[in-house]
Short mmCIF file of C-alpha atoms in Angstrom, two decimals:
data_model
loop_
_atom_site.label_atom_id
_atom_site.label_comp_id
_atom_site.label_asym_id
_atom_site.label_seq_id
_atom_site.Cartn_x
_atom_site.Cartn_y
_atom_site.Cartn_z
CA MET A 1 57.44 126.76 143.81
CA LYS A 2 58.24 123.89 141.44
CA THR A 3 61.03 124.36 138.92
CA VAL A 4 62.21 122.31 135.95
CA PHE A 5 65.62 123.38 134.62
CA LEU A 6 66.44 121.81 131.24
CA LEU A 7 70.15 121.99 130.44
CA PHE A 8 71.57 120.88 127.10
CA ASP A 9 75.27 120.85 126.19
CA SER A 10 76.56 122.58 123.05
CA LEU A 11 73.09 123.64 121.88
CA ASN A 12 73.49 126.17 119.06
CA ARG A 13 70.79 128.80 119.11
CA ARG A 14 71.14 129.25 115.33
CA MET A 15 69.65 125.75 114.96
CA LEU A 16 66.39 126.88 116.57
CA ASN A 17 63.63 128.38 114.43
CA SER A 18 62.65 131.00 117.01
CA TYR A 19 66.23 132.33 116.88
CA GLY A 20 66.17 132.41 113.10
CA GLY A 21 67.49 128.92 112.46
CA LYS A 22 66.65 127.36 109.08
CA TYR A 23 68.71 124.15 109.19
CA LEU A 24 65.76 122.00 110.28
CA GLU A 25 62.30 122.30 111.74
CA THR A 26 62.31 122.43 115.54
CA PRO A 27 58.58 122.21 116.33
CA ASN A 28 58.97 121.61 120.03
CA PHE A 29 61.44 124.43 120.53
CA ASN A 30 58.84 126.51 118.67
CA ARG A 31 56.17 125.35 121.15
CA LEU A 32 58.53 126.34 123.95
CA ALA A 33 59.10 129.80 122.48
CA GLU A 34 55.34 130.34 122.33
CA LYS A 35 55.00 129.46 126.02
CA THR A 36 58.05 131.22 127.39
CA ILE A 37 59.92 134.50 127.37
CA GLN A 38 62.88 134.23 124.98
CA PHE A 39 66.10 136.03 125.89
CA ASN A 40 68.02 137.14 122.79
CA ASN A 41 71.24 138.45 124.34
CA HIS A 42 72.08 135.57 126.66
CA TYR A 43 75.79 134.79 126.93
CA ILE A 44 78.23 132.30 128.32
CA GLY A 45 80.58 133.08 131.19
CA SER A 46 83.46 130.71 131.93
CA MET A 47 84.38 128.06 129.40
CA PRO A 48 83.93 125.22 128.70
CA CYS A 49 81.66 122.57 130.32
CA MET A 50 82.54 122.41 134.02
CA PRO A 51 83.67 126.04 134.35
CA ALA A 52 80.27 126.97 132.90
CA ARG A 53 78.55 124.81 135.50
CA ARG A 54 80.56 126.36 138.30
CA ASP A 55 79.30 129.74 137.11
CA MET A 56 75.73 128.43 137.11
CA HIS A 57 76.07 127.01 140.61
CA SER A 58 77.83 129.97 142.18
CA GLY A 59 76.45 133.00 140.34
CA ARG A 60 79.88 134.38 139.56
CA LEU A 61 82.60 133.97 136.94
CA SER A 62 85.35 131.48 137.73
CA PHE A 63 87.68 131.76 134.72
CA LEU A 64 89.66 134.71 136.09
CA HIS A 65 91.09 132.54 138.89
CA ARG A 66 90.68 128.92 137.81
CA ALA A 67 90.46 126.63 134.80
CA TRP A 68 88.41 123.43 134.67
CA GLY A 69 87.82 122.13 138.18
CA PRO A 70 85.36 121.13 140.89
CA LEU A 71 83.20 123.40 142.96
CA GLU A 72 85.40 124.81 145.71
CA PRO A 73 84.58 124.50 149.45
CA PHE A 74 83.92 128.25 149.66
CA ASP A 75 81.63 128.36 146.60
CA ASN A 76 77.95 129.04 147.01
CA SER A 77 76.01 126.33 145.16
CA PHE A 78 72.36 127.07 144.39
CA PRO A 79 71.13 123.43 144.65
CA GLU A 80 72.86 123.11 148.01
CA LEU A 81 71.41 126.40 149.26
CA LEU A 82 67.97 125.28 148.09
CA ARG A 83 68.47 121.86 149.70
CA LEU A 84 69.56 123.32 153.04
CA ASN A 85 66.52 125.61 153.00
CA ASN A 86 64.02 122.78 152.51
CA THR A 87 63.62 122.88 148.72
CA TYR A 88 64.13 119.36 147.41
CA THR A 89 66.69 119.27 144.58
CA HIS A 90 67.19 116.41 142.13
CA LEU A 91 69.66 116.05 139.24
CA VAL A 92 69.20 113.75 136.27
CA THR A 93 72.21 113.76 133.96
CA ASP A 94 74.25 111.77 131.48
CA HIS A 95 77.03 114.37 131.59
CA TYR A 96 79.87 112.08 132.60
CA HIS A 97 82.26 114.92 133.46
CA TYR A 98 80.48 115.19 136.82
CA PHE A 99 81.99 111.85 137.75
CA GLU A 100 85.61 112.64 136.90
CA ASP A 101 88.14 114.22 139.24
CA GLY A 102 87.47 117.67 137.78
CA GLY A 103 83.72 117.64 138.38
CA ALA A 104 83.16 115.41 141.38
CA THR A 105 81.75 118.03 143.76
CA TYR A 106 78.74 119.20 141.72
CA HIS A 107 76.20 116.37 141.85
CA ASN A 108 76.62 115.95 145.60
CA ARG A 109 75.10 119.37 146.20
CA PHE A 110 71.66 117.96 145.32
CA ASN A 111 69.40 115.92 147.58
CA SER A 112 69.50 113.10 145.03
CA TYR A 113 70.75 112.37 141.56
CA ASP A 114 70.43 109.85 138.75
CA PHE A 115 73.50 109.29 136.56
CA ILE A 116 72.86 107.82 133.11
CA ARG A 117 75.87 106.10 131.56
CA GLY A 118 77.32 105.82 128.08
CA GLN A 119 77.99 109.27 126.59
CA GLU A 120 81.18 109.94 124.60
CA ARG A 121 84.19 108.44 126.40
CA ASP A 122 82.40 107.66 129.68
CA PRO A 123 84.30 104.56 130.97
CA TRP A 124 81.07 102.60 131.06
CA LYS A 125 81.40 99.16 129.46
CA ALA A 126 84.40 97.01 130.36
CA MET A 127 85.76 95.39 127.23
CA VAL A 128 89.35 94.27 127.83
CA GLN A 129 89.91 93.15 124.25
CA PRO A 130 87.58 95.17 121.99
CA PRO A 131 87.17 94.14 118.33
CA LEU A 132 89.79 96.55 117.05
CA GLU A 133 89.64 95.57 113.39
CA LYS A 134 85.85 95.86 113.36
CA PHE A 135 86.10 99.35 114.86
CA ARG A 136 88.78 100.41 112.40
CA GLU A 137 86.46 99.52 109.54
CA LYS A 138 83.39 101.05 111.12
CA TYR A 139 84.74 104.45 112.28
CA HIS A 140 86.56 107.24 110.47
CA LYS A 141 90.27 107.21 111.25
CA SER A 142 90.11 110.78 112.61
CA GLN A 143 88.08 109.64 115.62
CA LEU A 144 89.88 106.43 116.52
CA ASN A 145 92.76 105.78 118.88
CA LEU A 146 92.33 102.18 119.91
CA ASP A 147 95.91 101.62 121.07
CA ASP A 148 95.66 103.94 124.09
CA ARG A 149 93.04 103.18 126.75
CA GLU A 150 93.56 106.67 128.18
CA HIS A 151 92.72 108.43 124.93
CA VAL A 152 89.53 110.45 124.58
CA TYR A 153 88.32 108.29 121.66
CA TYR A 154 88.86 104.88 123.24
CA PHE A 155 85.53 104.20 124.98
CA TYR A 156 83.18 105.70 122.41
CA PRO A 157 83.06 102.76 119.97
CA ILE A 158 82.84 100.35 122.91
CA ASN A 159 79.92 102.22 124.46
CA SER A 160 78.19 102.44 121.09
CA GLU A 161 78.13 98.64 120.83
CA PHE A 162 75.63 98.67 123.69
CA ILE A 163 73.38 101.40 122.31
CA LYS A 164 71.27 99.47 119.79
CA GLU A 165 67.77 100.92 120.01
CA GLU A 166 66.41 104.40 120.60
CA LYS A 167 65.53 103.53 124.20
CA ASP A 168 69.22 102.74 124.82
CA PHE A 169 70.48 106.26 124.06
CA PRO A 170 71.67 108.07 127.20
CA SER A 171 69.69 111.26 126.49
CA VAL A 172 66.52 109.22 125.94
CA LYS A 173 67.09 107.50 129.29
CA CYS A 174 67.74 110.91 130.87
CA PHE A 175 64.43 112.34 129.82
CA ALA A 176 62.61 109.15 130.81
CA SER A 177 64.12 109.48 134.29
CA GLY A 178 63.15 113.16 134.45
CA LEU A 179 59.57 112.36 133.49
CA ASP A 180 59.52 109.65 136.16
CA PHE A 181 60.53 112.26 138.73
CA LEU A 182 57.71 114.53 137.57
CA GLN A 183 55.16 111.72 137.71
CA THR A 184 56.30 110.47 141.12
CA ASN A 185 56.29 113.95 142.64
CA LYS A 186 53.29 115.46 140.85
CA ASP A 187 51.44 116.08 144.13
CA ALA A 188 54.46 117.43 146.01
CA ASP A 189 55.52 121.07 146.22
CA ASN A 190 58.74 123.00 146.67
CA TRP A 191 61.18 121.07 144.49
CA PHE A 192 63.78 121.76 141.82
CA LEU A 193 64.58 119.33 139.01
CA GLN A 194 67.69 119.79 136.86
CA LEU A 195 67.19 117.59 133.82
CA GLU A 196 70.43 117.69 131.89
CA THR A 197 71.78 115.88 128.86
CA PHE A 198 75.19 115.83 127.21
CA ASP A 199 73.47 116.08 123.81
CA PRO A 200 73.97 117.69 121.34
CA HIS A 201 77.63 117.63 122.38
CA GLU A 202 79.89 115.66 120.08
CA PRO A 203 80.06 112.85 119.07
CA PHE A 204 76.89 113.44 117.07
CA PHE A 205 75.19 110.08 117.54
CA ALA A 206 71.40 109.96 117.23
CA PRO A 207 68.83 107.22 116.48
CA GLU A 208 68.62 106.53 112.77
CA ARG A 209 65.11 107.88 112.31
CA PHE A 210 66.35 111.40 113.01
CA ARG A 211 68.94 111.10 110.24
CA GLU A 212 66.83 109.40 107.56
CA THR A 213 65.67 112.60 105.85
CA ILE A 214 69.10 114.30 105.97
CA LYS A 215 71.05 113.08 102.97
CA THR A 216 74.73 113.66 102.09
CA ASN A 217 77.09 112.31 99.45
CA TYR A 218 79.46 110.91 102.05
CA ARG A 219 80.00 107.14 101.74
CA GLY A 220 82.83 106.47 104.16
CA PRO A 221 82.96 104.98 107.66
CA ARG A 222 81.06 106.52 110.56
CA LEU A 223 82.02 110.18 110.94
CA ASP A 224 80.32 112.01 113.78
CA TRP A 225 83.08 113.53 115.91
CA PRO A 226 84.67 116.74 114.55
CA GLN A 227 88.20 117.64 115.56
CA TYR A 228 88.92 120.71 117.67
CA GLU A 229 90.76 122.08 114.67
CA ARG A 230 90.47 124.22 111.58
CA VAL A 231 88.28 122.77 108.84
CA THR A 232 90.42 120.53 106.63
CA GLU A 233 87.86 117.88 105.67
CA THR A 234 86.43 117.35 102.21
CA ASP A 235 83.08 118.93 101.36
CA GLU A 236 81.43 115.54 101.74
CA GLU A 237 82.94 114.99 105.20
CA VAL A 238 81.90 118.48 106.32
CA ALA A 239 78.33 117.82 105.15
CA GLU A 240 78.29 114.48 106.98
CA LEU A 241 79.43 115.99 110.27
CA LYS A 242 76.87 118.78 110.04
CA ALA A 243 74.12 116.34 109.13
CA ASN A 244 74.85 114.24 112.19
CA TYR A 245 74.74 117.34 114.40
CA ILE A 246 71.38 118.33 112.89
CA ALA A 247 70.04 114.83 113.55
CA LEU A 248 71.06 115.16 117.17
CA ILE A 249 69.26 118.52 117.39
CA ALA A 250 66.14 116.76 116.05
CA LEU A 251 66.46 114.19 118.85
CA CYS A 252 66.78 116.99 121.43
CA ASP A 253 63.67 118.63 119.98
CA HIS A 254 61.78 115.36 120.28
CA LEU A 255 62.86 114.87 123.90
CA LEU A 256 61.84 118.43 124.75
CA GLY A 257 58.44 117.65 123.24
CA ASN A 258 57.98 114.82 125.75
CA VAL A 259 58.45 117.29 128.61
CA LEU A 260 56.08 119.81 127.04
CA ASP A 261 53.48 117.08 126.55
CA HIS A 262 53.78 116.19 130.24
CA PHE A 263 53.31 119.84 131.20
CA ASP A 264 50.21 120.04 129.00
CA GLU A 265 48.67 116.76 130.15
CA ASN A 266 49.19 117.51 133.85
CA ASN A 267 48.40 121.25 133.78
CA MET A 268 51.88 122.01 135.15
CA TRP A 269 51.87 125.43 133.54
CA GLU A 270 49.75 126.61 136.48
CA ASP A 271 52.32 126.02 139.21
CA THR A 272 55.67 125.03 137.68
CA SER A 273 58.47 127.10 136.15
CA LEU A 274 60.40 125.85 133.13
CA ILE A 275 63.81 127.21 132.14
CA LEU A 276 65.91 125.93 129.22
CA THR A 277 69.44 126.88 128.22
CA THR A 278 72.87 125.44 127.40
CA ASP A 279 76.45 125.88 128.60
CA HIS A 280 77.85 127.10 125.28
CA GLY A 281 77.49 126.80 121.52
CA PHE A 282 79.64 125.05 118.94
CA MET A 283 81.49 125.99 115.75
CA LEU A 284 80.32 124.06 112.69
CA GLY A 285 82.77 125.47 110.16
CA GLU A 286 82.08 129.17 110.73
CA HIS A 287 85.31 131.18 110.62
CA ASP A 288 86.85 127.96 109.28
CA TRP A 289 86.79 126.27 112.71
CA TRP A 290 85.22 123.24 114.35
CA ALA A 291 84.11 123.01 117.97
CA LYS A 292 85.42 125.31 120.70
CA ASN A 293 88.37 125.90 123.08
CA ARG A 294 90.96 127.10 120.59
CA MET A 295 89.54 129.86 118.44
CA PRO A 296 88.19 133.25 119.65
CA LEU A 297 84.80 133.08 121.32
CA TYR A 298 82.63 134.07 118.38
CA ASN A 299 78.91 134.32 118.95
CA GLU A 300 78.38 130.84 117.51
CA ILE A 301 79.84 129.74 120.86
CA ALA A 302 79.13 132.71 123.12
CA ASN A 303 75.55 133.81 122.35
CA ILE A 304 73.31 131.01 123.61
CA PRO A 305 69.57 130.34 123.92
CA LEU A 306 67.54 130.99 127.06
CA PHE A 307 63.82 130.30 127.40
CA PHE A 308 62.04 131.22 130.63
CA TYR A 309 58.54 130.33 131.81
CA HIS A 310 57.18 131.38 135.22
CA PRO A 311 53.50 130.85 136.08
CA ASP A 312 53.28 134.27 137.71
CA PHE A 313 54.29 135.89 134.43
CA LYS A 314 52.39 133.71 131.96
CA GLN A 315 50.68 136.77 130.49
CA HIS A 316 54.07 137.51 128.88
CA GLN A 317 54.47 134.17 127.15
CA GLY A 318 55.70 134.46 123.59
CA GLU A 319 57.53 137.72 124.31
CA GLN A 320 61.23 138.43 123.91
CA ARG A 321 63.78 140.30 126.00
CA ASN A 322 66.91 141.97 124.67
CA LEU A 323 68.82 142.91 127.81
CA VAL A 324 72.22 141.24 128.19
CA THR A 325 72.13 138.23 130.49
CA GLN A 326 74.49 135.34 131.09
CA ASN A 327 74.76 132.02 132.89
CA ILE A 328 75.79 133.59 136.21
CA ASP A 329 72.28 135.09 136.37
CA LEU A 330 70.65 131.67 136.75
CA MET A 331 71.80 131.05 140.32
CA PRO A 332 70.33 134.21 141.90
CA THR A 333 67.22 133.75 139.79
CA PHE A 334 66.62 130.24 141.12
CA LEU A 335 67.15 131.39 144.71
CA ASP A 336 64.83 134.35 144.17
CA MET A 337 62.15 132.11 142.67
CA HIS A 338 62.22 129.88 145.75
CA ASN A 339 62.29 132.83 148.19
CA HIS A 340 65.82 132.30 149.45
CA SER A 341 68.32 135.07 150.08
CA ILE A 342 71.17 135.68 147.61
CA PRO A 343 74.71 135.52 149.06
CA SER A 344 76.85 138.63 148.90
CA GLU A 345 79.50 136.89 146.77
CA VAL A 346 77.07 136.51 143.87
CA LYS A 347 77.67 138.76 140.86
CA GLY A 348 74.76 137.64 138.70
CA LYS A 349 71.34 139.32 138.73
CA SER A 350 67.92 137.80 139.27
CA LEU A 351 66.00 137.65 136.01
CA LEU A 352 62.64 137.84 137.74
CA THR A 353 62.99 141.61 137.53
CA TYR A 354 62.90 141.40 133.73
CA LEU A 355 60.13 138.89 133.13
CA ASP A 356 57.38 141.53 132.93
CA LYS A 357 59.41 144.12 131.01
CA ASP A 358 62.66 144.58 129.14
CA ALA A 359 65.46 146.76 130.40
CA GLU A 360 67.66 149.31 128.76
CA ASN A 361 70.68 147.52 127.40
CA LYS A 362 72.91 148.66 130.26
CA PHE A 363 74.42 145.29 131.17
CA ALA A 364 77.59 143.75 129.77
CA ALA A 365 78.72 140.13 129.77
CA LEU A 366 82.37 139.19 130.46
CA TYR A 367 83.39 135.74 129.29
CA GLY A 368 86.38 133.57 128.44
CA TYR A 369 88.71 130.67 129.15
CA TRP A 370 91.24 130.71 131.94
CA GLY A 371 94.55 131.62 130.31
CA GLY A 372 92.91 132.62 127.03
CA GLY A 373 91.50 135.80 125.62
CA ILE A 374 89.10 137.88 127.70
CA ASN A 375 85.88 138.96 125.98
CA ILE A 376 83.05 141.39 126.58
CA THR A 377 79.77 142.36 124.93
CA ASP A 378 76.93 144.73 125.66
CA GLY A 379 74.81 143.30 122.83
CA LYS A 380 75.84 146.13 120.51
CA TYR A 381 79.54 145.40 120.18
CA SER A 382 81.76 142.50 121.13
CA TYR A 383 85.41 142.95 121.98
CA PHE A 384 88.01 140.16 122.17
CA HIS A 385 91.10 141.14 124.16
CA TYR A 386 94.49 139.43 123.93
CA PRO A 387 97.62 141.06 125.31
CA GLU A 388 100.37 141.98 122.87
CA ASN A 389 102.62 139.00 122.17
CA PHE A 390 100.08 136.69 123.81
CA SER A 391 101.64 133.43 124.94
CA GLN A 392 99.99 130.56 126.79
CA GLN A 393 103.48 129.63 127.99
CA ASN A 394 103.58 132.70 130.23
CA PRO A 395 105.47 131.68 133.38
CA ASP A 396 102.99 133.65 135.51
CA ARG A 397 99.96 131.43 134.89
CA TYR A 398 98.64 130.63 138.32
CA GLN A 399 95.49 128.84 139.37
CA TYR A 400 93.89 129.48 142.74
CA THR A 401 92.21 126.48 144.26
CA LEU A 402 91.67 124.16 147.20
CA MET A 403 90.70 121.36 144.80
CA PRO A 404 93.80 120.75 142.64
CA THR A 405 92.41 118.57 139.88
CA HIS A 406 92.24 118.95 136.12
CA MET A 407 89.52 117.38 133.98
CA ARG A 408 90.41 113.74 134.59
CA GLN A 409 93.39 113.74 136.92
CA PHE A 410 95.02 115.41 139.87
CA PHE A 411 97.42 118.25 139.40
CA SER A 412 100.84 116.80 138.63
CA ASN A 413 103.55 116.54 141.27
CA GLU A 414 105.51 119.11 139.28
CA GLU A 415 102.61 121.55 139.49
CA LEU A 416 101.92 120.89 143.17
CA GLN A 417 105.58 121.53 143.97
CA THR A 418 105.01 125.16 142.91
CA ALA A 419 102.15 125.60 145.40
CA THR A 420 102.22 128.44 147.88
CA LEU A 421 99.51 129.60 150.24
CA HIS A 422 97.75 132.72 148.95
CA LYS A 423 95.75 135.06 151.14
CA PRO A 424 91.96 134.92 150.79
CA PHE A 425 90.21 136.68 147.95
CA ASP A 426 87.14 138.68 148.82
CA PHE A 427 84.85 135.82 147.72
CA THR A 428 86.60 132.91 149.52
CA LYS A 429 85.08 133.61 152.96
CA ASP A 430 88.40 134.30 154.69
CA ILE A 431 89.83 131.01 153.39
CA PRO A 432 93.35 131.06 151.89
CA LEU A 433 93.98 129.16 148.66
CA LEU A 434 96.75 127.26 146.98
CA LYS A 435 98.48 129.30 144.28
CA ILE A 436 99.74 126.81 141.70
CA ASN A 437 101.65 127.36 138.48
CA ARG A 438 100.00 125.67 135.50
CA ILE A 439 102.50 123.43 133.75
CA GLU A 440 101.47 121.88 130.43
CA ARG A 441 102.17 118.19 130.07
CA LYS A 442 102.05 115.65 127.26
CA THR A 443 99.28 113.89 129.20
CA ASP A 444 96.98 116.91 128.86
CA GLY A 445 95.29 115.23 125.92
CA GLY A 446 97.23 116.64 123.00
CA TYR A 447 95.77 120.12 123.54
CA LYS A 448 97.30 122.42 120.96
CA GLY A 449 96.44 125.76 122.48
CA PHE A 450 94.74 128.96 121.42
CA GLU A 451 94.99 130.42 117.91
CA ASP A 452 93.98 133.67 116.18
CA THR A 453 95.02 135.50 119.34
CA LYS A 454 94.56 139.07 118.15
CA SER A 455 92.32 141.62 119.83
CA ALA A 456 89.25 142.46 117.77
CA LEU A 457 86.16 144.68 117.98
CA TYR A 458 82.92 143.87 116.14
CA ASN A 459 79.75 145.86 115.58
CA LEU A 460 77.08 143.19 116.16
CA GLN A 461 74.27 145.22 114.62
CA ASN A 462 76.05 145.82 111.31
CA ASP A 463 78.17 142.66 111.35
CA PRO A 464 76.32 139.92 113.29
CA GLY A 465 78.58 137.24 111.80
CA GLN A 466 81.67 138.96 113.25
CA LEU A 467 83.38 138.83 109.88
CA THR A 468 85.03 142.26 109.73
CA PRO A 469 86.83 143.63 112.81
CA LEU A 470 86.66 147.39 113.27
CA ALA A 471 89.74 149.58 113.24
CA ASP A 472 88.38 151.90 115.92
CA GLU A 473 90.97 152.45 118.64
CA LYS A 474 88.75 154.79 120.65
CA LYS A 475 85.87 152.33 120.75
CA SER A 476 88.25 149.43 121.50
CA ASN A 477 89.70 151.36 124.44
CA GLU A 478 86.18 152.06 125.69
CA TYR A 479 85.34 148.36 125.77
CA GLN A 480 88.71 147.47 127.22
CA GLN A 481 88.06 149.85 130.10
CA MET A 482 84.58 148.39 130.57
CA MET A 483 86.27 144.99 130.73
CA ILE A 484 88.80 146.13 133.33
CA ASP A 485 86.06 147.64 135.49
CA ILE A 486 84.14 144.35 135.59
CA ILE A 487 87.29 142.29 136.20
CA ASN A 488 88.18 144.48 139.18
CA GLU A 489 84.81 143.67 140.73
CA TYR A 490 86.02 140.06 141.01
CA ASP A 491 89.16 140.78 143.10
CA PRO A 492 91.37 139.39 140.31
CA PRO A 493 94.86 137.96 140.69
CA LYS A 494 97.42 140.72 140.43
CA GLU A 495 99.28 138.99 137.62
CA LEU A 496 96.12 138.87 135.49
CA ILE A 497 95.87 142.66 135.26
CA LYS A 498 99.62 142.91 134.68
CA ASN A 499 99.73 140.19 131.98
CA TYR A 500 96.68 141.36 130.06
CA PHE A 501 96.60 145.13 130.39
CA GLU A 502 99.99 146.49 131.47
CA ASN A 503 102.43 144.90 129.00
#
């Protein structure tokens, strides 16, 4: 078996024509939909970027026990399991979070990897004295902090100085490297390629030709990085940010087309699987919010695209499936495709069972952020659960880990001083863990916390935009109990059940 796994970051399904998107034409995503089986009720698991990837690697949700962090020593990782069972695995990525403290164990699970530099605030180009005044004139003030080298915005304008032509863009280099792998290994068998790009994650920076036909009335400095905040910009600024995101989607569509062309030209549809998805979506002003991480997990973030092609099921190309799936289902599916056994700790299901037929909508997806609301959907309703008097300053906010790092740094000394040894959970292979109290610090990047923290139930069939929560206590209790049943399958921390359901 040969497998190509295309992973985008922050790819909104509502931008894609086959999912009803009308913002732009996506001809290559349309080509993909005609070749593949499209899953309509595919959902996130743990949020955001690296927690989602831990779910994909391990086939189980991580947010009940842990926030952003590396793969743990006890985790099952599908590329490692494939590698150790003689399936060659290769990663091509420009997703720089893999190379920070909080993601440093993922790429080493593959046989080989190619890291493309330059996305967002990747500390790529060393410029000790950048042209600060030039940058202040060139970039909108909302996305500049040039006085602090540790700030999230610092490296972006520096990196951009070295991205002059289309061939310089990290995602373009990514796909060129992926195509090189396919060309080099066209006569080989039994391999897995994960071709992954940070695009269309913010900042929304695409080659000019993808923006030329998208006009706005904005005339200010470069504005392509929305705040993780409520929408407060002018109408012109909102239009500019959205236009830059749409241009980046057009670039992604073009890059996908290069892969599809290679499949066509080399008859890869006969012996190679192709799967495409994302880690999560992105708010572009819906519910008066930008981005992710702070607001409830509306479907603009939670309901994501999944396209699946398998040569043994090509008679079903162009079909759709409506059963509820989520990112934890990818890991057992990849193992199943390559004829490897699925570890007992895995909670996801293999999707091979559903490529030749749909299933009754009997599955539910649980998803959320560590320390935030807990959410569930069965495709008919979605339910957001926050405990009464929700507070992210709850003193009983423990993480369970053997890898005590946050996104870009180690746990603080103050946090580590709270550490105790906790007995193994049922998925840690008899290995005890550190139980560490999460202590917010000023160095956590100015994170302002969760908002709109009220439980809510939505009927997705009558209210797909999740605009009007239902006042149906009986139905809410039904979904809350469904949520508790799934949580209990994960051997949750005792304080989680107490904090969320017993207060």
